[in-house]
Every structure is written in structure tokens, then in C-alpha cells.
PDB file of C-alpha atoms in Angstrom:
ATOM      1  CA  MET U   1      11.318 -21.943  -1.543  1.00 77.00           C
ATOM      2  CA  SER U   2      13.952 -21.663  -3.800  1.00 86.00           C
ATOM      3  CA  TRP U   3      16.805 -18.682  -3.988  1.00 90.00           C
ATOM      4  CA  PHE U   4      15.751 -18.117  -7.578  1.00 93.00           C
ATOM      5  CA  GLU U   5      12.202 -17.742  -6.454  1.00 91.00           C
ATOM      6  CA  SER U   6      12.534 -15.137  -3.489  1.00 91.00           C
ATOM      7  CA  LEU U   7      14.971 -13.331  -5.628  1.00 94.00           C
ATOM      8  CA  ILE U   8      11.980 -12.777  -8.268  1.00 95.00           C
ATOM      9  CA  LEU U   9       9.545 -11.871  -5.238  1.00 93.00           C
ATOM     10  CA  GLY U  10      12.081  -9.727  -3.763  1.00 94.00           C
ATOM     11  CA  LEU U  11      11.530  -7.627  -7.390  1.00 95.00           C
ATOM     12  CA  VAL U  12       7.891  -7.614  -7.371  1.00 94.00           C
ATOM     13  CA  GLN U  13       7.610  -6.896  -4.144  1.00 93.00           C
ATOM     14  CA  GLY U  14       9.635  -4.054  -4.650  1.00 94.00           C
ATOM     15  CA  LEU U  15       8.485  -2.561  -7.788  1.00 94.00           C
ATOM     16  CA  THR U  16       4.961  -3.079  -6.742  1.00 93.00           C
ATOM     17  CA  GLU U  17       4.651  -1.846  -3.201  1.00 90.00           C
ATOM     18  CA  PHE U  18       4.570   1.242  -3.868  1.00 91.00           C
ATOM     19  CA  LEU U  19       2.354   1.665  -6.946  1.00 92.00           C
ATOM     20  CA  PRO U  20      -1.424   1.570  -6.706  1.00 93.00           C
ATOM     21  CA  ILE U  21      -1.528  -2.277  -8.403  1.00 93.00           C
ATOM     22  CA  SER U  22      -1.251  -4.228  -5.208  1.00 91.00           C
ATOM     23  CA  SER U  23       1.894  -6.221  -4.457  1.00 89.00           C
ATOM     24  CA  SER U  24      -0.016  -8.983  -2.108  1.00 85.00           C
ATOM     25  CA  ALA U  25      -1.605  -9.479  -5.796  1.00 88.00           C
ATOM     26  CA  HIS U  26       1.247  -9.440  -7.655  1.00 92.00           C
ATOM     27  CA  LEU U  27       3.182 -12.064  -4.962  1.00 88.00           C
ATOM     28  CA  ARG U  28       0.591 -14.077  -5.237  1.00 86.00           C
ATOM     29  CA  LEU U  29      -0.276 -14.030  -9.138  1.00 90.00           C
ATOM     30  CA  THR U  30       3.465 -14.540  -9.711  1.00 91.00           C
ATOM     31  CA  ALA U  31       3.512 -17.829  -7.974  1.00 87.00           C
ATOM     32  CA  ALA U  32       0.898 -19.145  -9.433  1.00 86.00           C
ATOM     33  CA  PHE U  33       1.613 -18.353 -13.056  1.00 88.00           C
ATOM     34  CA  ALA U  34       5.121 -19.694 -12.532  1.00 87.00           C
ATOM     35  CA  GLY U  35       3.738 -22.745 -10.467  1.00 86.00           C
ATOM     36  CA  TRP U  36       5.060 -21.938  -7.330  1.00 86.00           C
ATOM     37  CA  HIS U  37       3.729 -22.243  -3.972  1.00 81.00           C
ATOM     38  CA  ASP U  38       1.688 -19.326  -2.586  1.00 78.00           C
ATOM     39  CA  PRO U  39       4.136 -17.707  -0.870  1.00 78.00           C
ATOM     40  CA  GLY U  40       1.588 -16.813   1.662  1.00 74.00           C
ATOM     41  CA  ALA U  41       0.705 -13.783   4.262  1.00 73.00           C
ATOM     42  CA  ALA U  42       3.376 -14.306   6.192  1.00 75.00           C
ATOM     43  CA  PHE U  43       6.465 -14.328   3.365  1.00 80.00           C
ATOM     44  CA  THR U  44       4.539 -10.908   1.972  1.00 81.00           C
ATOM     45  CA  ALA U  45       4.240  -9.161   5.618  1.00 82.00           C
ATOM     46  CA  ILE U  46       8.215  -9.999   5.962  1.00 83.00           C
ATOM     47  CA  THR U  47       9.050  -8.579   2.920  1.00 88.00           C
ATOM     48  CA  GLN U  48       7.041  -5.899   3.429  1.00 87.00           C
ATOM     49  CA  ILE U  49       9.357  -4.574   5.937  1.00 89.00           C
ATOM     50  CA  GLY U  50      11.986  -4.245   3.342  1.00 91.00           C
ATOM     51  CA  THR U  51       9.811  -1.693   1.638  1.00 92.00           C
ATOM     52  CA  GLU U  52       8.757   0.247   4.268  1.00 91.00           C
ATOM     53  CA  THR U  53      12.622   0.703   5.502  1.00 94.00           C
ATOM     54  CA  ALA U  54      12.540   2.043   2.186  1.00 94.00           C
ATOM     55  CA  VAL U  55      10.247   4.481   3.520  1.00 92.00           C
ATOM     56  CA  LEU U  56      11.810   5.214   6.704  1.00 94.00           C
ATOM     57  CA  ILE U  57      14.825   6.193   4.636  1.00 95.00           C
ATOM     58  CA  TYR U  58      13.143   8.165   2.172  1.00 94.00           C
ATOM     59  CA  PHE U  59      10.665  10.078   4.104  1.00 93.00           C
ATOM     60  CA  ARG U  60      13.477  10.356   7.695  1.00 95.00           C
ATOM     61  CA  LYS U  61      13.458  14.162   7.501  1.00 94.00           C
ATOM     62  CA  ASP U  62       9.454  14.196   8.010  1.00 93.00           C
ATOM     63  CA  ILE U  63       9.726  11.413  10.401  1.00 95.00           C
ATOM     64  CA  ALA U  64      12.162  12.833  12.358  1.00 96.00           C
ATOM     65  CA  ARG U  65      10.446  15.929  12.489  1.00 95.00           C
ATOM     66  CA  ILE U  66       7.134  14.338  13.113  1.00 95.00           C
ATOM     67  CA  LEU U  67       8.443  12.167  15.953  1.00 95.00           C
ATOM     68  CA  SER U  68      10.132  15.027  17.889  1.00 95.00           C
ATOM     69  CA  ALA U  69       6.994  17.191  18.024  1.00 95.00           C
ATOM     70  CA  TRP U  70       4.758  14.437  19.019  1.00 95.00           C
ATOM     71  CA  PHE U  71       6.788  13.211  21.771  1.00 94.00           C
ATOM     72  CA  ARG U  72       7.638  16.853  22.909  1.00 94.00           C
ATOM     73  CA  SER U  73       4.164  17.656  22.750  1.00 93.00           C
ATOM     74  CA  LEU U  74       3.372  14.891  25.303  1.00 93.00           C
ATOM     75  CA  THR U  75       4.545  17.104  28.140  1.00 91.00           C
ATOM     76  CA  ASN U  76       4.867  20.433  26.361  1.00 91.00           C
ATOM     77  CA  LYS U  77       0.722  21.638  25.884  1.00 88.00           C
ATOM     78  CA  ALA U  78       1.733  24.441  23.723  1.00 88.00           C
ATOM     79  CA  LEU U  79       3.284  22.113  21.138  1.00 88.00           C
ATOM     80  CA  ARG U  80      -0.269  20.039  20.741  1.00 86.00           C
ATOM     81  CA  SER U  81      -1.270  22.493  17.799  1.00 88.00           C
ATOM     82  CA  ASP U  82       1.880  22.211  15.885  1.00 93.00           C
ATOM     83  CA  HIS U  83       1.019  20.496  12.420  1.00 92.00           C
ATOM     84  CA  ASP U  84       3.688  17.730  12.984  1.00 93.00           C
ATOM     85  CA  ALA U  85       2.610  17.014  16.266  1.00 94.00           C
ATOM     86  CA  GLN U  86      -0.598  16.627  14.890  1.00 94.00           C
ATOM     87  CA  MET U  87       0.531  14.316  12.362  1.00 94.00           C
ATOM     88  CA  GLY U  88       1.765  12.202  14.694  1.00 94.00           C
ATOM     89  CA  TRP U  89      -1.507  11.559  16.423  1.00 94.00           C
ATOM     90  CA  LEU U  90      -3.240  11.411  12.692  1.00 94.00           C
ATOM     91  CA  VAL U  91      -0.863   8.606  11.924  1.00 94.00           C
ATOM     92  CA  ILE U  92      -1.771   6.629  15.030  1.00 94.00           C
ATOM     93  CA  VAL U  93      -5.369   6.970  14.687  1.00 93.00           C
ATOM     94  CA  GLY U  94      -5.454   6.118  11.343  1.00 93.00           C
ATOM     95  CA  SER U  95      -3.589   2.593  11.956  1.00 93.00           C
ATOM     96  CA  ILE U  96      -6.492   1.735  14.695  1.00 92.00           C
ATOM     97  CA  PRO U  97      -8.876   0.437  11.828  1.00 93.00           C
ATOM     98  CA  ILE U  98      -6.140  -2.142  10.003  1.00 91.00           C
ATOM     99  CA  GLY U  99      -4.637  -3.158  13.489  1.00 88.00           C
ATOM    100  CA  VAL U 100      -8.157  -4.587  14.310  1.00 90.00           C
ATOM    101  CA  LEU U 101      -9.376  -5.978  11.387  1.00 90.00           C
ATOM    102  CA  GLY U 102      -5.821  -7.610  10.693  1.00 84.00           C
ATOM    103  CA  VAL U 103      -6.071  -9.491  14.104  1.00 82.00           C
ATOM    104  CA  THR U 104      -9.907  -9.953  13.681  1.00 87.00           C
ATOM    105  CA  LEU U 105      -9.686 -11.364  10.130  1.00 82.00           C
ATOM    106  CA  LYS U 106      -6.284 -13.130  10.184  1.00 77.00           C
ATOM    107  CA  ASP U 107      -7.604 -16.320   9.192  1.00 78.00           C
ATOM    108  CA  GLN U 108      -9.398 -15.031   6.211  1.00 79.00           C
ATOM    109  CA  ILE U 109      -6.645 -12.772   5.246  1.00 77.00           C
ATOM    110  CA  GLU U 110      -4.317 -16.167   5.154  1.00 71.00           C
ATOM    111  CA  GLY U 111      -7.120 -18.180   3.350  1.00 73.00           C
ATOM    112  CA  PRO U 112     -10.219 -17.100   1.522  1.00 81.00           C
ATOM    113  CA  PHE U 113      -8.862 -13.525   0.691  1.00 82.00           C
ATOM    114  CA  ARG U 114      -5.954 -15.471  -1.015  1.00 81.00           C
ATOM    115  CA  ASP U 115      -8.542 -16.856  -3.914  1.00 87.00           C
ATOM    116  CA  LEU U 116      -7.662 -15.689  -7.740  1.00 90.00           C
ATOM    117  CA  ARG U 117     -11.299 -14.644  -8.422  1.00 92.00           C
ATOM    118  CA  LEU U 118     -11.655 -12.371  -5.640  1.00 92.00           C
ATOM    119  CA  ILE U 119      -8.121 -10.780  -6.400  1.00 93.00           C
ATOM    120  CA  ALA U 120      -9.754 -10.127  -9.708  1.00 94.00           C
ATOM    121  CA  THR U 121     -12.522  -8.682  -8.738  1.00 95.00           C
ATOM    122  CA  THR U 122     -10.400  -6.142  -6.319  1.00 95.00           C
ATOM    123  CA  LEU U 123      -8.095  -5.442  -9.357  1.00 96.00           C
ATOM    124  CA  ILE U 124     -10.962  -4.501 -11.493  1.00 96.00           C
ATOM    125  CA  VAL U 125     -13.101  -2.787  -8.828  1.00 96.00           C
ATOM    126  CA  MET U 126     -10.521  -0.834  -7.087  1.00 96.00           C
ATOM    127  CA  GLY U 127      -9.028   0.375 -10.475  1.00 95.00           C
ATOM    128  CA  ILE U 128     -12.469   1.931 -11.365  1.00 96.00           C
ATOM    129  CA  VAL U 129     -12.388   3.821  -8.123  1.00 96.00           C
ATOM    130  CA  LEU U 130      -8.842   4.968  -8.440  1.00 96.00           C
ATOM    131  CA  GLY U 131      -9.669   6.156 -12.105  1.00 95.00           C
ATOM    132  CA  ILE U 132     -13.095   7.813 -10.510  1.00 96.00           C
ATOM    133  CA  ALA U 133     -10.884   9.884  -8.308  1.00 95.00           C
ATOM    134  CA  ASP U 134      -8.097  10.589 -10.263  1.00 93.00           C
ATOM    135  CA  ARG U 135     -11.009  11.955 -12.627  1.00 92.00           C
ATOM    136  CA  LEU U 136     -12.029  14.223  -9.776  1.00 90.00           C
ATOM    137  CA  ALA U 137      -8.679  15.644  -8.937  1.00 89.00           C
ATOM    138  CA  ALA U 138      -7.754  16.304 -12.576  1.00 87.00           C
ATOM    139  CA  ARG U 139     -10.880  18.235 -12.865  1.00 86.00           C
ATOM    140  CA  ASP U 140     -10.441  20.399 -10.137  1.00 82.00           C
ATOM    141  CA  GLU U 141      -6.921  21.031 -10.618  1.00 76.00           C
ATOM    142  CA  THR U 142      -7.648  21.753 -14.421  1.00 74.00           C
ATOM    143  CA  GLY U 143     -11.011  23.489 -14.009  1.00 67.00           C
ATOM    144  CA  GLY U 144     -12.869  23.447 -17.740  1.00 59.00           C
ATOM    145  CA  ARG U 145     -14.878  25.373 -19.872  1.00 62.00           C
ATOM    146  CA  HIS U 146     -17.406  26.163 -17.259  1.00 58.00           C
ATOM    147  CA  ARG U 147     -15.857  25.233 -14.172  1.00 65.00           C
ATOM    148  CA  ALA U 148     -13.464  27.388 -12.217  1.00 65.00           C
ATOM    149  CA  VAL U 149      -9.969  25.553 -11.063  1.00 71.00           C
ATOM    150  CA  ARG U 150     -10.795  24.447  -7.334  1.00 80.00           C
ATOM    151  CA  GLU U 151      -7.730  24.309  -4.286  1.00 87.00           C
ATOM    152  CA  ARG U 152      -7.390  21.045  -3.338  1.00 90.00           C
ATOM    153  CA  LYS U 153      -6.709  20.384   0.709  1.00 92.00           C
ATOM    154  CA  THR U 154      -2.876  19.449   1.438  1.00 92.00           C
ATOM    155  CA  LEU U 155      -2.001  17.915   5.284  1.00 91.00           C
ATOM    156  CA  LYS U 156      -2.357  20.876   7.070  1.00 91.00           C
ATOM    157  CA  ASP U 157      -5.847  20.548   6.623  1.00 93.00           C
ATOM    158  CA  LEU U 158      -6.188  16.626   7.614  1.00 93.00           C
ATOM    159  CA  SER U 159      -8.561  16.176  10.347  1.00 93.00           C
ATOM    160  CA  VAL U 160      -9.122  13.106  12.692  1.00 93.00           C
ATOM    161  CA  LYS U 161     -12.507  12.496  10.533  1.00 94.00           C
ATOM    162  CA  ASP U 162     -10.279  12.235   7.421  1.00 94.00           C
ATOM    163  CA  GLY U 163      -7.406  10.082   9.194  1.00 93.00           C
ATOM    164  CA  LEU U 164      -9.685   7.498  10.214  1.00 94.00           C
ATOM    165  CA  ILE U 165     -11.342   7.418   6.772  1.00 95.00           C
ATOM    166  CA  TYR U 166      -8.053   7.130   5.562  1.00 95.00           C
ATOM    167  CA  GLY U 167      -7.260   4.195   8.162  1.00 94.00           C
ATOM    168  CA  PHE U 168     -10.518   2.486   6.807  1.00 95.00           C
ATOM    169  CA  CYS U 169      -9.128   2.757   3.340  1.00 94.00           C
ATOM    170  CA  GLN U 170      -5.770   1.132   4.499  1.00 93.00           C
ATOM    171  CA  ALA U 171      -7.931  -1.681   6.026  1.00 93.00           C
ATOM    172  CA  MET U 172      -9.101  -2.750   2.732  1.00 93.00           C
ATOM    173  CA  ALA U 173      -5.541  -3.725   1.622  1.00 89.00           C
ATOM    174  CA  LEU U 174      -5.851  -6.626   3.742  1.00 89.00           C
ATOM    175  CA  ILE U 175      -7.729  -8.176   1.007  1.00 90.00           C
ATOM    176  CA  PRO U 176      -4.770  -8.952  -2.105  1.00 87.00           C
ATOM    177  CA  GLY U 177      -5.828  -6.730  -5.074  1.00 90.00           C
ATOM    178  CA  VAL U 178      -6.888  -3.697  -3.491  1.00 93.00           C
ATOM    179  CA  SER U 179      -3.457  -2.221  -2.513  1.00 92.00           C
ATOM    180  CA  ARG U 180      -2.654  -0.159   0.221  1.00 90.00           C
ATOM    181  CA  SER U 181      -1.353   2.869  -1.702  1.00 91.00           C
ATOM    182  CA  GLY U 182      -4.313   2.605  -4.277  1.00 92.00           C
ATOM    183  CA  ALA U 183      -7.039   2.405  -1.613  1.00 95.00           C
ATOM    184  CA  THR U 184      -5.355   5.220   0.693  1.00 95.00           C
ATOM    185  CA  ILE U 185      -4.873   7.347  -2.403  1.00 94.00           C
ATOM    186  CA  SER U 186      -8.201   6.914  -3.856  1.00 95.00           C
ATOM    187  CA  GLY U 187      -9.533   7.964  -0.492  1.00 95.00           C
ATOM    188  CA  GLY U 188      -7.710  10.758  -0.188  1.00 95.00           C
ATOM    189  CA  LEU U 189      -8.331  11.975  -3.884  1.00 94.00           C
ATOM    190  CA  LEU U 190     -12.183  11.644  -2.959  1.00 95.00           C
ATOM    191  CA  MET U 191     -11.975  13.329  -0.173  1.00 95.00           C
ATOM    192  CA  GLY U 192     -10.425  16.466  -1.845  1.00 93.00           C
ATOM    193  CA  TYR U 193      -6.752  16.131  -1.321  1.00 94.00           C
ATOM    194  CA  THR U 194      -4.092  16.724  -3.529  1.00 92.00           C
ATOM    195  CA  ARG U 195      -2.263  13.976  -4.934  1.00 90.00           C
ATOM    196  CA  GLU U 196       1.209  14.666  -3.299  1.00 90.00           C
ATOM    197  CA  ALA U 197      -0.658  14.724  -0.411  1.00 92.00           C
ATOM    198  CA  ALA U 198      -2.536  11.633  -0.710  1.00 92.00           C
ATOM    199  CA  ALA U 199       0.334   9.521  -1.577  1.00 91.00           C
ATOM    200  CA  ARG U 200       2.627  11.237   1.200  1.00 91.00           C
ATOM    201  CA  TYR U 201       0.031  10.576   4.055  1.00 93.00           C
ATOM    202  CA  SER U 202      -0.370   7.032   2.678  1.00 92.00           C
ATOM    203  CA  PHE U 203       3.320   5.963   3.112  1.00 92.00           C
ATOM    204  CA  LEU U 204       3.521   7.373   6.343  1.00 92.00           C
ATOM    205  CA  LEU U 205       0.417   5.786   7.642  1.00 93.00           C
ATOM    206  CA  ALA U 206       1.944   2.438   6.300  1.00 90.00           C
ATOM    207  CA  ILE U 207       4.956   2.482   8.567  1.00 91.00           C
ATOM    208  CA  PRO U 208       3.021   1.612  11.910  1.00 90.00           C
ATOM    209  CA  ALA U 209       0.603  -1.095  10.277  1.00 86.00           C
ATOM    210  CA  VAL U 210       3.269  -2.733   7.829  1.00 85.00           C
ATOM    211  CA  LEU U 211       6.197  -2.975  10.581  1.00 85.00           C
ATOM    212  CA  ALA U 212       3.915  -4.192  12.958  1.00 83.00           C
ATOM    213  CA  SER U 213       2.364  -6.977  10.541  1.00 80.00           C
ATOM    214  CA  GLY U 214       5.930  -7.848   9.622  1.00 80.00           C
ATOM    215  CA  LEU U 215       7.584  -8.176  13.146  1.00 79.00           C
ATOM    216  CA  PHE U 216       4.298 -10.287  14.251  1.00 76.00           C
ATOM    217  CA  GLU U 217       4.466 -12.636  11.210  1.00 73.00           C
ATOM    218  CA  LEU U 218       8.328 -13.194  11.723  1.00 72.00           C
ATOM    219  CA  LYS U 219       7.201 -16.267  13.840  1.00 65.00           C
ATOM    220  CA  ASP U 220       5.857 -17.791  10.825  1.00 59.00           C
ATOM    221  CA  ALA U 221       8.423 -17.448   8.196  1.00 55.00           C
ATOM    222  CA  GLY U 222      10.113 -21.191   8.810  1.00 53.00           C
ATOM    223  CA  GLU U 223       6.941 -22.479   8.834  1.00 55.00           C
ATOM    224  CA  GLY U 224       4.985 -24.189   5.975  1.00 52.00           C
ATOM    225  CA  GLY U 225       7.872 -25.791   4.414  1.00 49.00           C
ATOM    226  CA  HIS U 226       8.350 -23.572   1.260  1.00 48.00           C
ATOM    227  CA  VAL U 227       9.196 -20.897   3.007  1.00 54.00           C
ATOM    228  CA  SER U 228      12.560 -20.829   5.208  1.00 72.00           C
ATOM    229  CA  TRP U 229      14.954 -17.373   6.717  1.00 78.00           C
ATOM    230  CA  GLY U 230      17.657 -17.301   4.137  1.00 86.00           C
ATOM    231  CA  PRO U 231      15.546 -16.740   1.295  1.00 87.00           C
ATOM    232  CA  THR U 232      12.193 -14.744   3.183  1.00 86.00           C
ATOM    233  CA  ILE U 233      15.558 -12.324   4.216  1.00 90.00           C
ATOM    234  CA  PHE U 234      16.941 -12.260   1.062  1.00 93.00           C
ATOM    235  CA  ALA U 235      13.840 -11.380  -0.793  1.00 93.00           C
ATOM    236  CA  THR U 236      13.072  -8.772   2.058  1.00 93.00           C
ATOM    237  CA  ILE U 237      16.580  -6.958   1.089  1.00 95.00           C
ATOM    238  CA  ILE U 238      15.771  -6.862  -2.714  1.00 96.00           C
ATOM    239  CA  ALA U 239      12.473  -5.518  -1.739  1.00 95.00           C
ATOM    240  CA  PHE U 240      14.261  -2.936   0.076  1.00 96.00           C
ATOM    241  CA  VAL U 241      16.836  -1.712  -2.623  1.00 96.00           C
ATOM    242  CA  VAL U 242      14.025  -1.887  -5.515  1.00 96.00           C
ATOM    243  CA  GLY U 243      11.689  -0.253  -3.480  1.00 94.00           C
ATOM    244  CA  TYR U 244      13.566   2.626  -2.592  1.00 95.00           C
ATOM    245  CA  ALA U 245      14.330   3.510  -5.993  1.00 96.00           C
ATOM    246  CA  VAL U 246      10.194   3.061  -6.728  1.00 95.00           C
ATOM    247  CA  ILE U 247       9.153   5.186  -4.506  1.00 93.00           C
ATOM    248  CA  ALA U 248      11.361   8.181  -5.351  1.00 92.00           C
ATOM    249  CA  TRP U 249      10.218   7.826  -8.920  1.00 94.00           C
ATOM    250  CA  PHE U 250       6.819   7.123  -7.958  1.00 93.00           C
ATOM    251  CA  MET U 251       7.030  10.477  -5.839  1.00 89.00           C
ATOM    252  CA  LYS U 252       7.996  12.617  -9.101  1.00 89.00           C
ATOM    253  CA  PHE U 253       5.774  10.779 -11.548  1.00 90.00           C
ATOM    254  CA  ILE U 254       2.553  11.878  -9.404  1.00 86.00           C
ATOM    255  CA  SER U 255       3.433  15.303  -9.201  1.00 79.00           C
ATOM    256  CA  THR U 256       2.796  15.782 -12.719  1.00 79.00           C
ATOM    257  CA  LYS U 257       1.201  12.532 -13.920  1.00 85.00           C
ATOM    258  CA  SER U 258      -2.630  11.047 -13.843  1.00 88.00           C
ATOM    259  CA  PHE U 259      -2.977   7.061 -11.978  1.00 92.00           C
ATOM    260  CA  MET U 260      -4.620   6.407 -15.233  1.00 93.00           C
ATOM    261  CA  PRO U 261      -2.085   4.080 -16.861  1.00 94.00           C
ATOM    262  CA  PHE U 262      -2.396   2.249 -13.207  1.00 95.00           C
ATOM    263  CA  VAL U 263      -5.912   2.441 -13.493  1.00 96.00           C
ATOM    264  CA  TYR U 264      -5.940   0.519 -17.437  1.00 96.00           C
ATOM    265  CA  TYR U 265      -3.284  -1.928 -15.972  1.00 96.00           C
ATOM    266  CA  ARG U 266      -5.427  -3.067 -13.342  1.00 96.00           C
ATOM    267  CA  VAL U 267      -8.541  -3.232 -14.764  1.00 97.00           C
ATOM    268  CA  VAL U 268      -6.821  -5.400 -17.548  1.00 97.00           C
ATOM    269  CA  LEU U 269      -4.747  -8.130 -15.364  1.00 96.00           C
ATOM    270  CA  GLY U 270      -8.318  -8.104 -13.652  1.00 95.00           C
ATOM    271  CA  ILE U 271     -10.073  -9.260 -16.695  1.00 96.00           C
ATOM    272  CA  VAL U 272      -7.187 -11.864 -17.899  1.00 95.00           C
ATOM    273  CA  LEU U 273      -7.153 -13.286 -14.564  1.00 94.00           C
ATOM    274  CA  PHE U 274     -10.852 -14.013 -14.684  1.00 95.00           C
ATOM    275  CA  VAL U 275     -10.492 -15.417 -18.202  1.00 95.00           C
ATOM    276  CA  LEU U 276      -7.432 -17.991 -17.163  1.00 93.00           C
ATOM    277  CA  VAL U 277      -9.457 -19.021 -14.396  1.00 92.00           C
ATOM    278  CA  GLY U 278     -12.631 -19.809 -16.418  1.00 92.00           C
ATOM    279  CA  MET U 279     -10.454 -21.538 -19.057  1.00 92.00           C
ATOM    280  CA  GLY U 280      -9.255 -23.425 -16.244  1.00 88.00           C
ATOM    281  CA  VAL U 281      -5.566 -22.468 -17.071  1.00 88.00           C
ATOM    282  CA  LEU U 282      -5.529 -21.140 -13.721  1.00 85.00           C
ATOM    283  CA  SER U 283      -7.000 -22.806 -10.403  1.00 83.00           C
ATOM    284  CA  PRO U 284      -8.903 -20.391  -8.067  1.00 83.00           C
ATOM    285  CA  HIS U 285      -6.164 -21.899  -5.564  1.00 78.00           C
ATOM    286  CA  ALA U 286      -3.311 -22.352  -7.333  1.00 70.00           C
ATOM    287  CA  GLY U 287      -0.192 -23.331  -4.929  1.00 58.00           C
ATOM    288  CA  GLU U 288      -2.599 -22.988  -1.905  1.00 58.00           C
ATOM    289  CA  SER U 289      -2.457 -26.464  -0.976  1.00 41.00           C
ATOM    290  CA  ALA U 290       1.127 -26.502  -0.059  1.00 39.00           C
ATOM    291  CA  GLY U 291       1.101 -22.997   1.248  1.00 37.00           C
TER     292      GLY U 291
END
């Protein structure tokens, strides 16, 4: 991997990690369109450490408060009913599905799941799911001619059951094209949570999974010939800087805007990808021979 490739891929990672359009799919597609080798699942997981560091800094007050309450609740029973202490447990519970499935499906994640036809399918299907979830949320928020405005749930309403459902939604993002934020936000909206609550828990829930995955894959960074330490670290730094700016923008965007622009983008990109593969312009396994 050249330094130019790492720059572009770092930018792509930072721009797409927090948007519901799948960063892993965009890293895979960027390499395929440019004629580069597939950067691979290990490169993706490591560069996500950069974007996740942006989450740690952006939500530092929330995280510090949750960690403090959670640790104190271990020895102080009176604090176990505290919302922040419960959030600590709910993040742990929600992280279980992706932890188990990530280890179980490791070979598929690094191989068959990176097929461009599968990515095109997940882009379209999950785009439609996000669109349905967004429409339902909008209907509750605005009501209608024959409907009253319906109050949606906040993170204070989060239960163990809902936390696990969020967790399974997050685990779907092991398939490139699904999108970690897209799947968890869709799940949250379908369960009746507000856009802001769904997004906030999505970002908090990703922290243990992404950091664990990135650290686990560090040992593979120098393997495969086209991924080396220097460019990978450079891409991770770029992803952090760009990712912080994107997450700040996204949290403001979702407070007043619909997810529909992302829905249209996903569906169009998926259709274009199917057409290009069908016409033979792109191989469904482009770049995989060396990656």
C-alpha cells in the first residue's frame, strides 16, 4: 500500500464511519474502483481505532460519567439503579453479540463477505430498512391528520432486551455494506427511540467492539504484502481527524433532518454497483487475489 492510497482510504474511513452508509463497504469499493488491492478486514479494523478515538473524545464527558458510575456501583449497591451505571452494563450486554459472531465468522468476514455483489445487496436492503425506520420516526414526531404526536423513547428507557437487540443489529455490520451506525440506528428507530438517542447509543455501543477488533487485528497489519505499519498508522490518524469533524456535524444534522438522503445514496450506489459487476466493468472479487 502506498502513502497516497493510505491517505485516500483514511479520508474515506473518517468520512463514512459515522454516517449510515458503511465505511467497510466504501473502503472496499474505493480500492476496487481505483484498481488497488482490497485493503482487507484487518486494515479496516485498525483504521477504525482512529475514528473510535474521535468518539472517545467527542463523548468524553458521557463516557467518564458512565465509567465512574459503573465502577462505583460494583461496590455500592445503592448506585446500581443509577442511569449511568445501568448504561455501563447495557453497553457490555449489547457488545456480546458482535464479540461472539466476530470470532465465529472471522474467516467469512475476511473472505466471502467482501464479495461486491453481497455489498451491493446489503447497501440496498439496509437502505430500505433505514428508510422505513426513518418514516416511522417522522410519523411519530409530526403526527398527521388523523394521528396525534407520539412520544418516542430516550436512553433512560433503554432495557436489557433493547440493549441486546441493539447488539444484534450492530453485529450485522460484520457484513460490509450494512453499516454499524445504519443498522443500530435503524434498530433503535424501529424500537421507538428518538433519532438522537438511537445515534448516541450506537456510538457508545461501538466503542468496546471497535477497539477490541482493532487491537486484535494489529498483529495482521504487516501481513499480506500490501498493508504495512507506516501507511496503516497514517490512515488511522487521518481517519481520526476527519472522523471527529464528521461526528460533530452528524449529531447536529440528525436533530433536525431526515435520514432519507443517506437512504437514496445507499440504494443508488447499490444499483450502480450491480450494473457495473453485471456488465463486467468490475469483478465481484476485484483486488482480492492480493488481499
